[in-house]
């Protein structure tokens, strides 16, 4: 078999995003389904941000990070779904070379930021439950802003570095990506030049954005569990755990979907399985987050009720 033809990266003008299905009759259904989920995701997360910013009672560290998580979720989904919808509408599968790299950068940055914020929120709950007397000092507005800035910096720099390293990769003539977004691993499979540095970067980013935040979350909840089970009153235990329920639900959904794909043996990997997992953590979980954080949270429900009742949203007169 002959060697794949080599194309200099400057000559690659487009990639093909094969999407979730190539069947023409399924495209209208996919368009309507993902448009609906995208609108719910953006509107729901923006409502969370508006409710938190408009209610002084919610100007606390926990809700400060929740507002930033909502913003991150909306941006994370917006990095891929609008392009997917546009391609379905135009009956096209193309994405420009620069557009693919830009999409990859934003997916890596906001995906990593999601992980960092979940870890910081777990730390917030750990301080609130295990060291309540030091909470106002350990989670002061200055330190919260500093932690948020560190999250942005730690996610932006590696994402930018990985994207810039991809500009040095030479691609083969075959440029079809079997996903609805520019997946970094799928992009490297199309390369005809050496990609060892890029693969090492993917492993490093996986450790930084997935393993380290997950270990911090696990450590925080182990300490929280010890503290909660030391409370003699069942009502006190339930009250302490109830403040963590929404966050823990999101963590289990997010990391469960990732582990369901990336921790399985390579022989079980398939494009279809990876695409389903991507839909789960890139679309469905960001869509569910506003409901998870508001349905069982009395303060959030009251803030949302005031927001609608005061006419501050564009939904009501």
CSV table of N, CA and C in Angstrom, one decimal, residues 103-235:
chain,number,residue,atom,x,y,z
A,103,UNK,N,-11.7,26.5,17.0
A,103,UNK,CA,-12.7,25.6,17.8
A,103,UNK,C,-12.0,24.8,18.8
A,104,UNK,N,-10.9,24.1,18.3
A,104,UNK,CA,-10.1,23.3,19.2
A,104,UNK,C,-9.6,24.0,20.4
A,105,UNK,N,-9.1,25.3,20.2
A,105,UNK,CA,-8.6,26.1,21.3
A,105,UNK,C,-9.7,26.4,22.3
A,106,UNK,N,-10.8,26.8,21.9
A,106,UNK,CA,-11.9,27.1,22.8
A,106,UNK,C,-12.5,25.9,23.5
A,107,UNK,N,-12.5,24.8,22.8
A,107,UNK,CA,-13.0,23.5,23.5
A,107,UNK,C,-12.0,23.1,24.6
A,108,UNK,N,-10.7,23.2,24.3
A,108,UNK,CA,-9.8,22.8,25.3
A,108,UNK,C,-9.8,23.8,26.5
A,109,UNK,N,-9.9,25.1,26.2
A,109,UNK,CA,-9.8,26.1,27.2
A,109,UNK,C,-11.1,26.0,28.1
A,110,UNK,N,-12.3,26.0,27.5
A,110,UNK,CA,-13.5,26.0,28.4
A,110,UNK,C,-13.7,24.6,29.0
A,111,UNK,N,-13.3,23.5,28.3
A,111,UNK,CA,-13.4,22.2,28.9
A,111,UNK,C,-12.5,22.1,30.1
A,112,UNK,N,-11.2,22.6,30.0
A,112,UNK,CA,-10.3,22.6,31.2
A,112,UNK,C,-10.8,23.5,32.3
A,113,UNK,N,-11.4,24.6,31.9
A,113,UNK,CA,-11.9,25.6,32.9
A,113,UNK,C,-13.1,25.0,33.7
A,114,UNK,N,-13.9,24.2,33.0
A,114,UNK,CA,-15.0,23.4,33.6
A,114,UNK,C,-14.5,22.6,34.8
A,115,UNK,N,-13.4,21.8,34.5
A,115,UNK,CA,-12.8,20.9,35.4
A,115,UNK,C,-12.2,21.7,36.6
A,116,UNK,N,-11.5,22.8,36.3
A,116,UNK,CA,-10.9,23.6,37.4
A,116,UNK,C,-12.0,24.2,38.3
A,117,UNK,N,-13.1,24.7,37.7
A,117,UNK,CA,-14.1,25.3,38.5
A,117,UNK,C,-14.8,24.2,39.4
A,118,UNK,N,-15.0,23.0,38.9
A,118,UNK,CA,-15.6,22.0,39.7
A,118,UNK,C,-14.7,21.6,40.9
A,119,UNK,N,-13.4,21.6,40.7
A,119,UNK,CA,-12.5,21.4,41.8
A,119,UNK,C,-12.5,22.5,42.8
A,120,UNK,N,-12.5,23.8,42.3
A,120,UNK,CA,-12.6,24.9,43.2
A,120,UNK,C,-13.9,24.9,44.0
A,121,UNK,N,-15.0,24.5,43.4
A,121,UNK,CA,-16.3,24.5,44.1
A,121,UNK,C,-16.3,23.4,45.2
A,122,UNK,N,-15.6,22.3,44.9
A,122,UNK,CA,-15.4,21.2,45.9
A,122,UNK,C,-14.6,21.7,47.1
A,123,UNK,N,-13.6,22.5,46.8
A,123,UNK,CA,-12.8,23.1,47.9
A,123,UNK,C,-13.6,24.0,48.7
A,124,UNK,N,-14.4,24.8,48.0
A,124,UNK,CA,-15.3,25.7,48.7
A,124,UNK,C,-16.2,25.0,49.7
A,125,UNK,N,-16.8,23.9,49.3
A,125,UNK,CA,-17.7,23.1,50.2
A,125,UNK,C,-16.9,22.4,51.3
A,126,UNK,N,-15.6,22.1,51.0
A,126,UNK,CA,-14.7,21.5,52.1
A,126,UNK,C,-14.5,22.5,53.2
A,127,UNK,N,-14.1,23.7,52.8
A,127,UNK,CA,-13.9,24.8,53.8
A,127,UNK,C,-15.2,25.1,54.5
A,128,UNK,N,-16.3,25.2,53.8
A,128,UNK,CA,-17.6,25.6,54.5
A,128,UNK,C,-18.0,24.5,55.5
A,129,UNK,N,-17.7,23.2,55.2
A,129,UNK,CA,-18.2,22.2,56.1
A,129,UNK,C,-17.1,21.8,57.2
A,130,UNK,N,-15.9,21.7,56.7
A,130,UNK,CA,-14.8,21.2,57.6
A,130,UNK,C,-14.2,22.3,58.4
A,131,UNK,N,-14.1,23.5,57.9
A,131,UNK,CA,-13.5,24.6,58.6
A,131,UNK,C,-14.4,25.9,58.6
A,132,UNK,N,-15.6,25.8,59.1
A,132,UNK,CA,-16.5,26.9,59.0
A,132,UNK,C,-16.1,28.2,59.6
A,133,UNK,N,-15.2,28.1,60.7
A,133,UNK,CA,-14.8,29.3,61.3
A,133,UNK,C,-13.8,30.1,60.5
A,134,UNK,N,-13.1,29.4,59.6
A,134,UNK,CA,-12.1,30.1,58.7
A,134,UNK,C,-12.7,30.4,57.3
A,135,UNK,N,-14.0,30.1,57.1
A,135,UNK,CA,-14.5,30.3,55.8
A,135,UNK,C,-14.4,31.7,55.2
A,136,UNK,N,-14.7,32.7,56.0
A,136,UNK,CA,-14.7,34.1,55.5
A,136,UNK,C,-13.3,34.5,55.2
A,137,UNK,N,-12.3,33.9,55.8
A,137,UNK,CA,-10.9,34.3,55.5
A,137,UNK,C,-10.4,33.5,54.3
A,138,UNK,N,-10.6,32.1,54.3
A,138,UNK,CA,-10.1,31.3,53.3
A,138,UNK,C,-10.8,31.5,52.0
A,139,UNK,N,-12.1,32.0,52.0
A,139,UNK,CA,-12.8,32.2,50.8
A,139,UNK,C,-13.2,33.7,50.7
A,140,UNK,N,-12.3,34.6,51.0
A,140,UNK,CA,-12.5,36.0,50.8
A,140,UNK,C,-12.7,36.4,49.4
A,141,UNK,N,-13.3,37.5,49.1
A,141,UNK,CA,-13.5,37.9,47.7
A,141,UNK,C,-12.2,38.0,46.9
A,142,UNK,N,-11.2,38.5,47.6
A,142,UNK,CA,-9.9,38.6,46.9
A,142,UNK,C,-9.3,37.2,46.5
A,143,UNK,N,-9.4,36.3,47.5
A,143,UNK,CA,-8.9,34.9,47.2
A,143,UNK,C,-9.7,34.2,46.1
A,144,UNK,N,-11.0,34.5,46.2
A,144,UNK,CA,-11.9,33.8,45.2
A,144,UNK,C,-11.6,34.4,43.8
A,145,UNK,N,-11.3,35.7,43.7
A,145,UNK,CA,-11.0,36.3,42.4
A,145,UNK,C,-9.6,35.7,41.9
A,146,UNK,N,-8.7,35.5,42.9
A,146,UNK,CA,-7.4,35.0,42.6
A,146,UNK,C,-7.5,33.6,42.1
A,147,UNK,N,-8.3,32.7,42.7
A,147,UNK,CA,-8.5,31.4,42.3
A,147,UNK,C,-9.1,31.3,40.9
A,148,UNK,N,-10.1,32.2,40.7
A,148,UNK,CA,-10.7,32.2,39.3
A,148,UNK,C,-9.7,32.6,38.3
A,149,UNK,N,-8.9,33.6,38.6
A,149,UNK,CA,-7.8,34.1,37.6
A,149,UNK,C,-6.8,33.0,37.3
A,150,UNK,N,-6.5,32.2,38.4
A,150,UNK,CA,-5.5,31.1,38.2
A,150,UNK,C,-6.2,30.0,37.3
A,151,UNK,N,-7.4,29.8,37.5
A,151,UNK,CA,-8.1,28.8,36.6
A,151,UNK,C,-8.1,29.2,35.2
A,152,UNK,N,-8.4,30.5,34.9
A,152,UNK,CA,-8.3,31.0,33.5
A,152,UNK,C,-6.9,30.8,33.0
A,153,UNK,N,-5.9,31.2,33.8
A,153,UNK,CA,-4.5,31.2,33.3
A,153,UNK,C,-4.0,29.7,33.0
A,154,UNK,N,-4.4,28.8,34.0
A,154,UNK,CA,-3.9,27.4,33.9
A,154,UNK,C,-4.6,26.7,32.7
A,155,UNK,N,-5.7,27.2,32.3
A,155,UNK,CA,-6.4,26.5,31.2
A,155,UNK,C,-6.1,27.2,29.8
A,156,UNK,N,-5.9,28.5,29.8
A,156,UNK,CA,-5.7,29.2,28.6
A,156,UNK,C,-4.3,28.9,28.0
A,157,UNK,N,-3.3,28.9,28.9
A,157,UNK,CA,-1.9,28.7,28.4
A,157,UNK,C,-1.7,27.3,27.7
A,158,UNK,N,-2.0,26.2,28.4
A,158,UNK,CA,-1.8,24.9,27.7
A,158,UNK,C,-2.7,24.7,26.5
A,159,UNK,N,-3.9,25.3,26.5
A,159,UNK,CA,-4.8,25.2,25.3
A,159,UNK,C,-4.2,25.9,24.1
A,160,UNK,N,-3.6,27.1,24.4
A,160,UNK,CA,-3.0,27.9,23.4
A,160,UNK,C,-1.7,27.2,22.9
A,161,UNK,N,-1.0,26.6,23.8
A,161,UNK,CA,0.3,26.0,23.4
A,161,UNK,C,0.0,24.7,22.5
A,162,UNK,N,-1.1,24.0,22.9
A,162,UNK,CA,-1.4,22.8,22.1
A,162,UNK,C,-1.9,23.2,20.7
A,163,UNK,N,-2.7,24.3,20.6
A,163,UNK,CA,-3.2,24.8,19.3
A,163,UNK,C,-2.0,25.2,18.4
A,164,UNK,N,-1.1,25.9,19.0
A,164,UNK,CA,0.1,26.4,18.3
A,164,UNK,C,0.9,25.3,17.8
A,165,UNK,N,1.1,24.2,18.6
A,165,UNK,CA,1.8,23.1,18.2
A,165,UNK,C,1.2,22.4,17.0
A,166,UNK,N,-0.1,22.4,16.9
A,166,UNK,CA,-0.8,21.8,15.8
A,166,UNK,C,-0.5,22.5,14.5
A,167,UNK,N,-0.2,23.8,14.5
A,167,UNK,CA,0.1,24.5,13.3
A,167,UNK,C,1.4,24.0,12.6
A,168,UNK,N,2.2,23.2,13.4
A,168,UNK,CA,3.4,22.7,12.9
A,168,UNK,C,3.3,21.3,12.3
A,169,UNK,N,2.0,20.8,12.4
A,169,UNK,CA,1.8,19.4,11.9
A,169,UNK,C,1.4,19.5,10.4
A,170,UNK,N,2.0,18.5,9.6
A,170,UNK,CA,1.6,18.4,8.2
A,170,UNK,C,0.5,17.3,8.1
A,171,UNK,N,-0.5,17.6,7.4
A,171,UNK,CA,-1.7,16.7,7.3
A,171,UNK,C,-1.7,15.9,5.9
A,172,UNK,N,-2.2,14.7,6.0
A,172,UNK,CA,-2.4,14.0,4.7
A,172,UNK,C,-3.5,14.5,3.9
A,173,UNK,N,-3.7,14.0,2.7
A,173,UNK,CA,-4.7,14.5,1.8
A,173,UNK,C,-6.1,14.2,2.4
A,174,UNK,N,-6.2,13.1,3.1
A,174,UNK,CA,-7.5,12.7,3.7
A,174,UNK,C,-7.7,13.6,5.0
A,175,UNK,N,-8.7,14.4,5.0
A,175,UNK,CA,-8.9,15.4,6.1
A,175,UNK,C,-10.3,15.2,6.7
A,176,UNK,N,-10.9,14.0,6.7
A,176,UNK,CA,-12.2,13.8,7.3
A,176,UNK,C,-12.1,13.4,8.8
A,177,UNK,N,-12.8,14.2,9.6
A,177,UNK,CA,-12.8,13.9,11.1
A,177,UNK,C,-14.1,13.3,11.4
A,178,UNK,N,-14.1,12.1,12.0
A,178,UNK,CA,-15.4,11.3,12.3
A,178,UNK,C,-16.1,11.8,13.5
A,179,UNK,N,-16.2,13.1,13.7
A,179,UNK,CA,-16.9,13.7,14.8
A,179,UNK,C,-17.7,14.9,14.4
A,180,UNK,N,-18.4,15.6,15.3
A,180,UNK,CA,-19.1,16.8,15.0
A,180,UNK,C,-18.3,18.0,15.4
A,181,UNK,N,-17.1,17.8,15.9
A,181,UNK,CA,-16.2,18.9,16.3
A,181,UNK,C,-14.8,18.5,16.0
A,182,UNK,N,-13.9,19.4,16.1
A,182,UNK,CA,-12.5,19.1,15.8
A,182,UNK,C,-11.8,18.5,17.1
A,183,UNK,N,-11.9,17.2,17.1
A,183,UNK,CA,-11.3,16.4,18.2
A,183,UNK,C,-9.8,16.3,18.0
A,184,UNK,N,-9.0,16.6,19.0
A,184,UNK,CA,-7.5,16.7,18.9
A,184,UNK,C,-6.9,15.3,18.5
A,185,UNK,N,-7.4,14.2,19.1
A,185,UNK,CA,-6.9,12.9,18.8
A,185,UNK,C,-7.2,12.5,17.4
A,186,UNK,N,-8.4,12.9,16.9
A,186,UNK,CA,-8.8,12.6,15.5
A,186,UNK,C,-8.0,13.4,14.5
A,187,UNK,N,-7.6,14.6,14.9
A,187,UNK,CA,-6.8,15.5,14.0
A,187,UNK,C,-5.4,14.8,13.9
A,188,UNK,N,-4.8,14.3,15.0
A,188,UNK,CA,-3.5,13.8,14.9
A,188,UNK,C,-3.4,12.5,14.1
A,189,UNK,N,-4.6,11.8,14.0
A,189,UNK,CA,-4.6,10.6,13.2
A,189,UNK,C,-4.5,10.9,11.7
A,190,UNK,N,-4.8,12.2,11.4
A,190,UNK,CA,-4.8,12.6,10.0
A,190,UNK,C,-3.4,13.1,9.6
A,191,UNK,N,-2.5,13.2,10.6
A,191,UNK,CA,-1.2,13.8,10.3
A,191,UNK,C,-0.2,12.8,9.6
A,192,UNK,N,0.6,13.4,8.8
A,192,UNK,CA,1.7,12.6,8.1
A,192,UNK,C,3.0,13.0,8.6
A,193,UNK,N,3.1,13.8,9.5
A,193,UNK,CA,4.4,14.2,10.1
A,193,UNK,C,4.5,13.7,11.6
A,194,UNK,N,5.6,13.9,12.2
A,194,UNK,CA,5.8,13.4,13.6
A,194,UNK,C,4.9,14.2,14.5
A,195,UNK,N,4.2,13.4,15.4
A,195,UNK,CA,3.2,14.0,16.3
A,195,UNK,C,3.5,13.7,17.8
A,196,UNK,N,4.7,13.2,18.1
A,196,UNK,CA,5.1,12.8,19.4
A,196,UNK,C,4.9,13.9,20.4
A,197,UNK,N,5.3,15.1,20.1
A,197,UNK,CA,5.2,16.2,21.0
A,197,UNK,C,3.7,16.6,21.2
A,198,UNK,N,2.9,16.5,20.2
A,198,UNK,CA,1.5,16.8,20.3
A,198,UNK,C,0.8,15.7,21.2
A,199,UNK,N,1.2,14.4,21.0
A,199,UNK,CA,0.6,13.4,21.8
A,199,UNK,C,1.0,13.5,23.3
A,200,UNK,N,2.2,13.9,23.5
A,200,UNK,CA,2.7,14.2,24.9
A,200,UNK,C,1.9,15.3,25.5
A,201,UNK,N,1.6,16.3,24.7
A,201,UNK,CA,0.8,17.5,25.1
A,201,UNK,C,-0.6,17.1,25.5
A,202,UNK,N,-1.2,16.2,24.8
A,202,UNK,CA,-2.5,15.7,25.1
A,202,UNK,C,-2.5,14.9,26.4
A,203,UNK,N,-1.5,14.1,26.6
A,203,UNK,CA,-1.4,13.4,27.9
A,203,UNK,C,-1.2,14.3,29.0
A,204,UNK,N,-0.3,15.3,28.8
A,204,UNK,CA,-0.1,16.3,29.9
A,204,UNK,C,-1.4,17.1,30.2
A,205,UNK,N,-2.1,17.5,29.2
A,205,UNK,CA,-3.3,18.2,29.4
A,205,UNK,C,-4.4,17.4,30.1
A,206,UNK,N,-4.4,16.1,29.8
A,206,UNK,CA,-5.3,15.1,30.4
A,206,UNK,C,-5.0,15.0,31.9
A,207,UNK,N,-3.7,15.0,32.3
A,207,UNK,CA,-3.4,14.9,33.7
A,207,UNK,C,-3.7,16.2,34.4
A,208,UNK,N,-3.4,17.4,33.7
A,208,UNK,CA,-3.7,18.7,34.3
A,208,UNK,C,-5.2,19.0,34.5
A,209,UNK,N,-6.0,18.7,33.4
A,209,UNK,CA,-7.3,19.1,33.4
A,209,UNK,C,-8.3,18.1,33.9
A,210,UNK,N,-7.9,16.8,33.9
A,210,UNK,CA,-8.8,15.8,34.4
A,210,UNK,C,-8.4,15.1,35.7
A,211,UNK,N,-7.2,14.6,35.7
A,211,UNK,CA,-6.7,13.8,36.8
A,211,UNK,C,-6.5,14.7,38.1
A,212,UNK,N,-5.8,15.8,37.9
A,212,UNK,CA,-5.5,16.6,39.1
A,212,UNK,C,-6.8,17.2,39.7
A,213,UNK,N,-7.7,17.8,38.9
A,213,UNK,CA,-9.0,18.3,39.5
A,213,UNK,C,-9.8,17.2,40.1
A,214,UNK,N,-9.8,16.0,39.5
A,214,UNK,CA,-10.6,14.9,40.0
A,214,UNK,C,-10.0,14.4,41.4
A,215,UNK,N,-8.7,14.4,41.5
A,215,UNK,CA,-8.1,14.0,42.8
A,215,UNK,C,-8.4,15.0,43.9
A,216,UNK,N,-8.4,16.3,43.5
A,216,UNK,CA,-8.8,17.4,44.5
A,216,UNK,C,-10.2,17.2,44.9
A,217,UNK,N,-11.1,16.9,44.0
A,217,UNK,CA,-12.5,16.7,44.3
A,217,UNK,C,-12.7,15.5,45.2
A,218,UNK,N,-12.0,14.4,44.9
A,218,UNK,CA,-12.2,13.2,45.7
A,218,UNK,C,-11.6,13.5,47.1
A,219,UNK,N,-10.5,14.2,47.2
A,219,UNK,CA,-9.9,14.5,48.5
A,219,UNK,C,-10.9,15.4,49.3
A,220,UNK,N,-11.5,16.4,48.7
A,220,UNK,CA,-12.4,17.3,49.4
A,220,UNK,C,-13.6,16.5,49.9
A,221,UNK,N,-14.1,15.6,49.1
A,221,UNK,CA,-15.3,14.9,49.5
A,221,UNK,C,-15.0,13.8,50.6
A,222,UNK,N,-13.8,13.2,50.5
A,222,UNK,CA,-13.5,12.3,51.6
A,222,UNK,C,-13.4,13.0,52.9
A,223,UNK,N,-12.8,14.2,52.9
A,223,UNK,CA,-12.7,15.0,54.2
A,223,UNK,C,-14.1,15.5,54.6
A,224,UNK,N,-14.9,15.9,53.6
A,224,UNK,CA,-16.3,16.3,53.9
A,224,UNK,C,-17.1,15.1,54.5
A,225,UNK,N,-16.9,13.9,54.0
A,225,UNK,CA,-17.6,12.7,54.5
A,225,UNK,C,-17.2,12.5,55.9
A,226,UNK,N,-15.9,12.5,56.2
A,226,UNK,CA,-15.5,12.3,57.6
A,226,UNK,C,-16.1,13.3,58.6
A,227,UNK,N,-16.2,14.6,58.1
A,227,UNK,CA,-16.7,15.6,59.0
A,227,UNK,C,-18.2,15.4,59.2
A,228,UNK,N,-18.9,15.1,58.1
A,228,UNK,CA,-20.4,14.9,58.2
A,228,UNK,C,-20.8,13.7,59.0
A,229,UNK,N,-20.1,12.6,58.9
A,229,UNK,CA,-20.4,11.4,59.7
A,229,UNK,C,-20.0,11.6,61.2
A,230,UNK,N,-19.3,12.6,61.4
A,230,UNK,CA,-19.0,12.9,62.8
A,230,UNK,C,-20.0,13.8,63.5
A,231,UNK,N,-21.0,14.2,62.7
A,231,UNK,CA,-22.2,15.0,63.3
A,231,UNK,C,-23.2,14.0,63.9
A,232,UNK,N,-23.5,14.2,65.1
A,232,UNK,CA,-24.4,13.3,65.8
A,232,UNK,C,-25.9,13.4,65.3
A,233,UNK,N,-26.3,14.5,65.0
A,233,UNK,CA,-27.7,14.7,64.6
A,233,UNK,C,-27.9,14.3,63.1
A,234,UNK,N,-28.9,13.4,62.8
A,234,UNK,CA,-29.2,13.1,61.4
A,234,UNK,C,-29.6,14.3,60.6
A,235,UNK,N,-30.4,15.2,61.3
A,235,UNK,CA,-30.8,16.4,60.6
A,235,UNK,C,-29.6,17.3,60.2
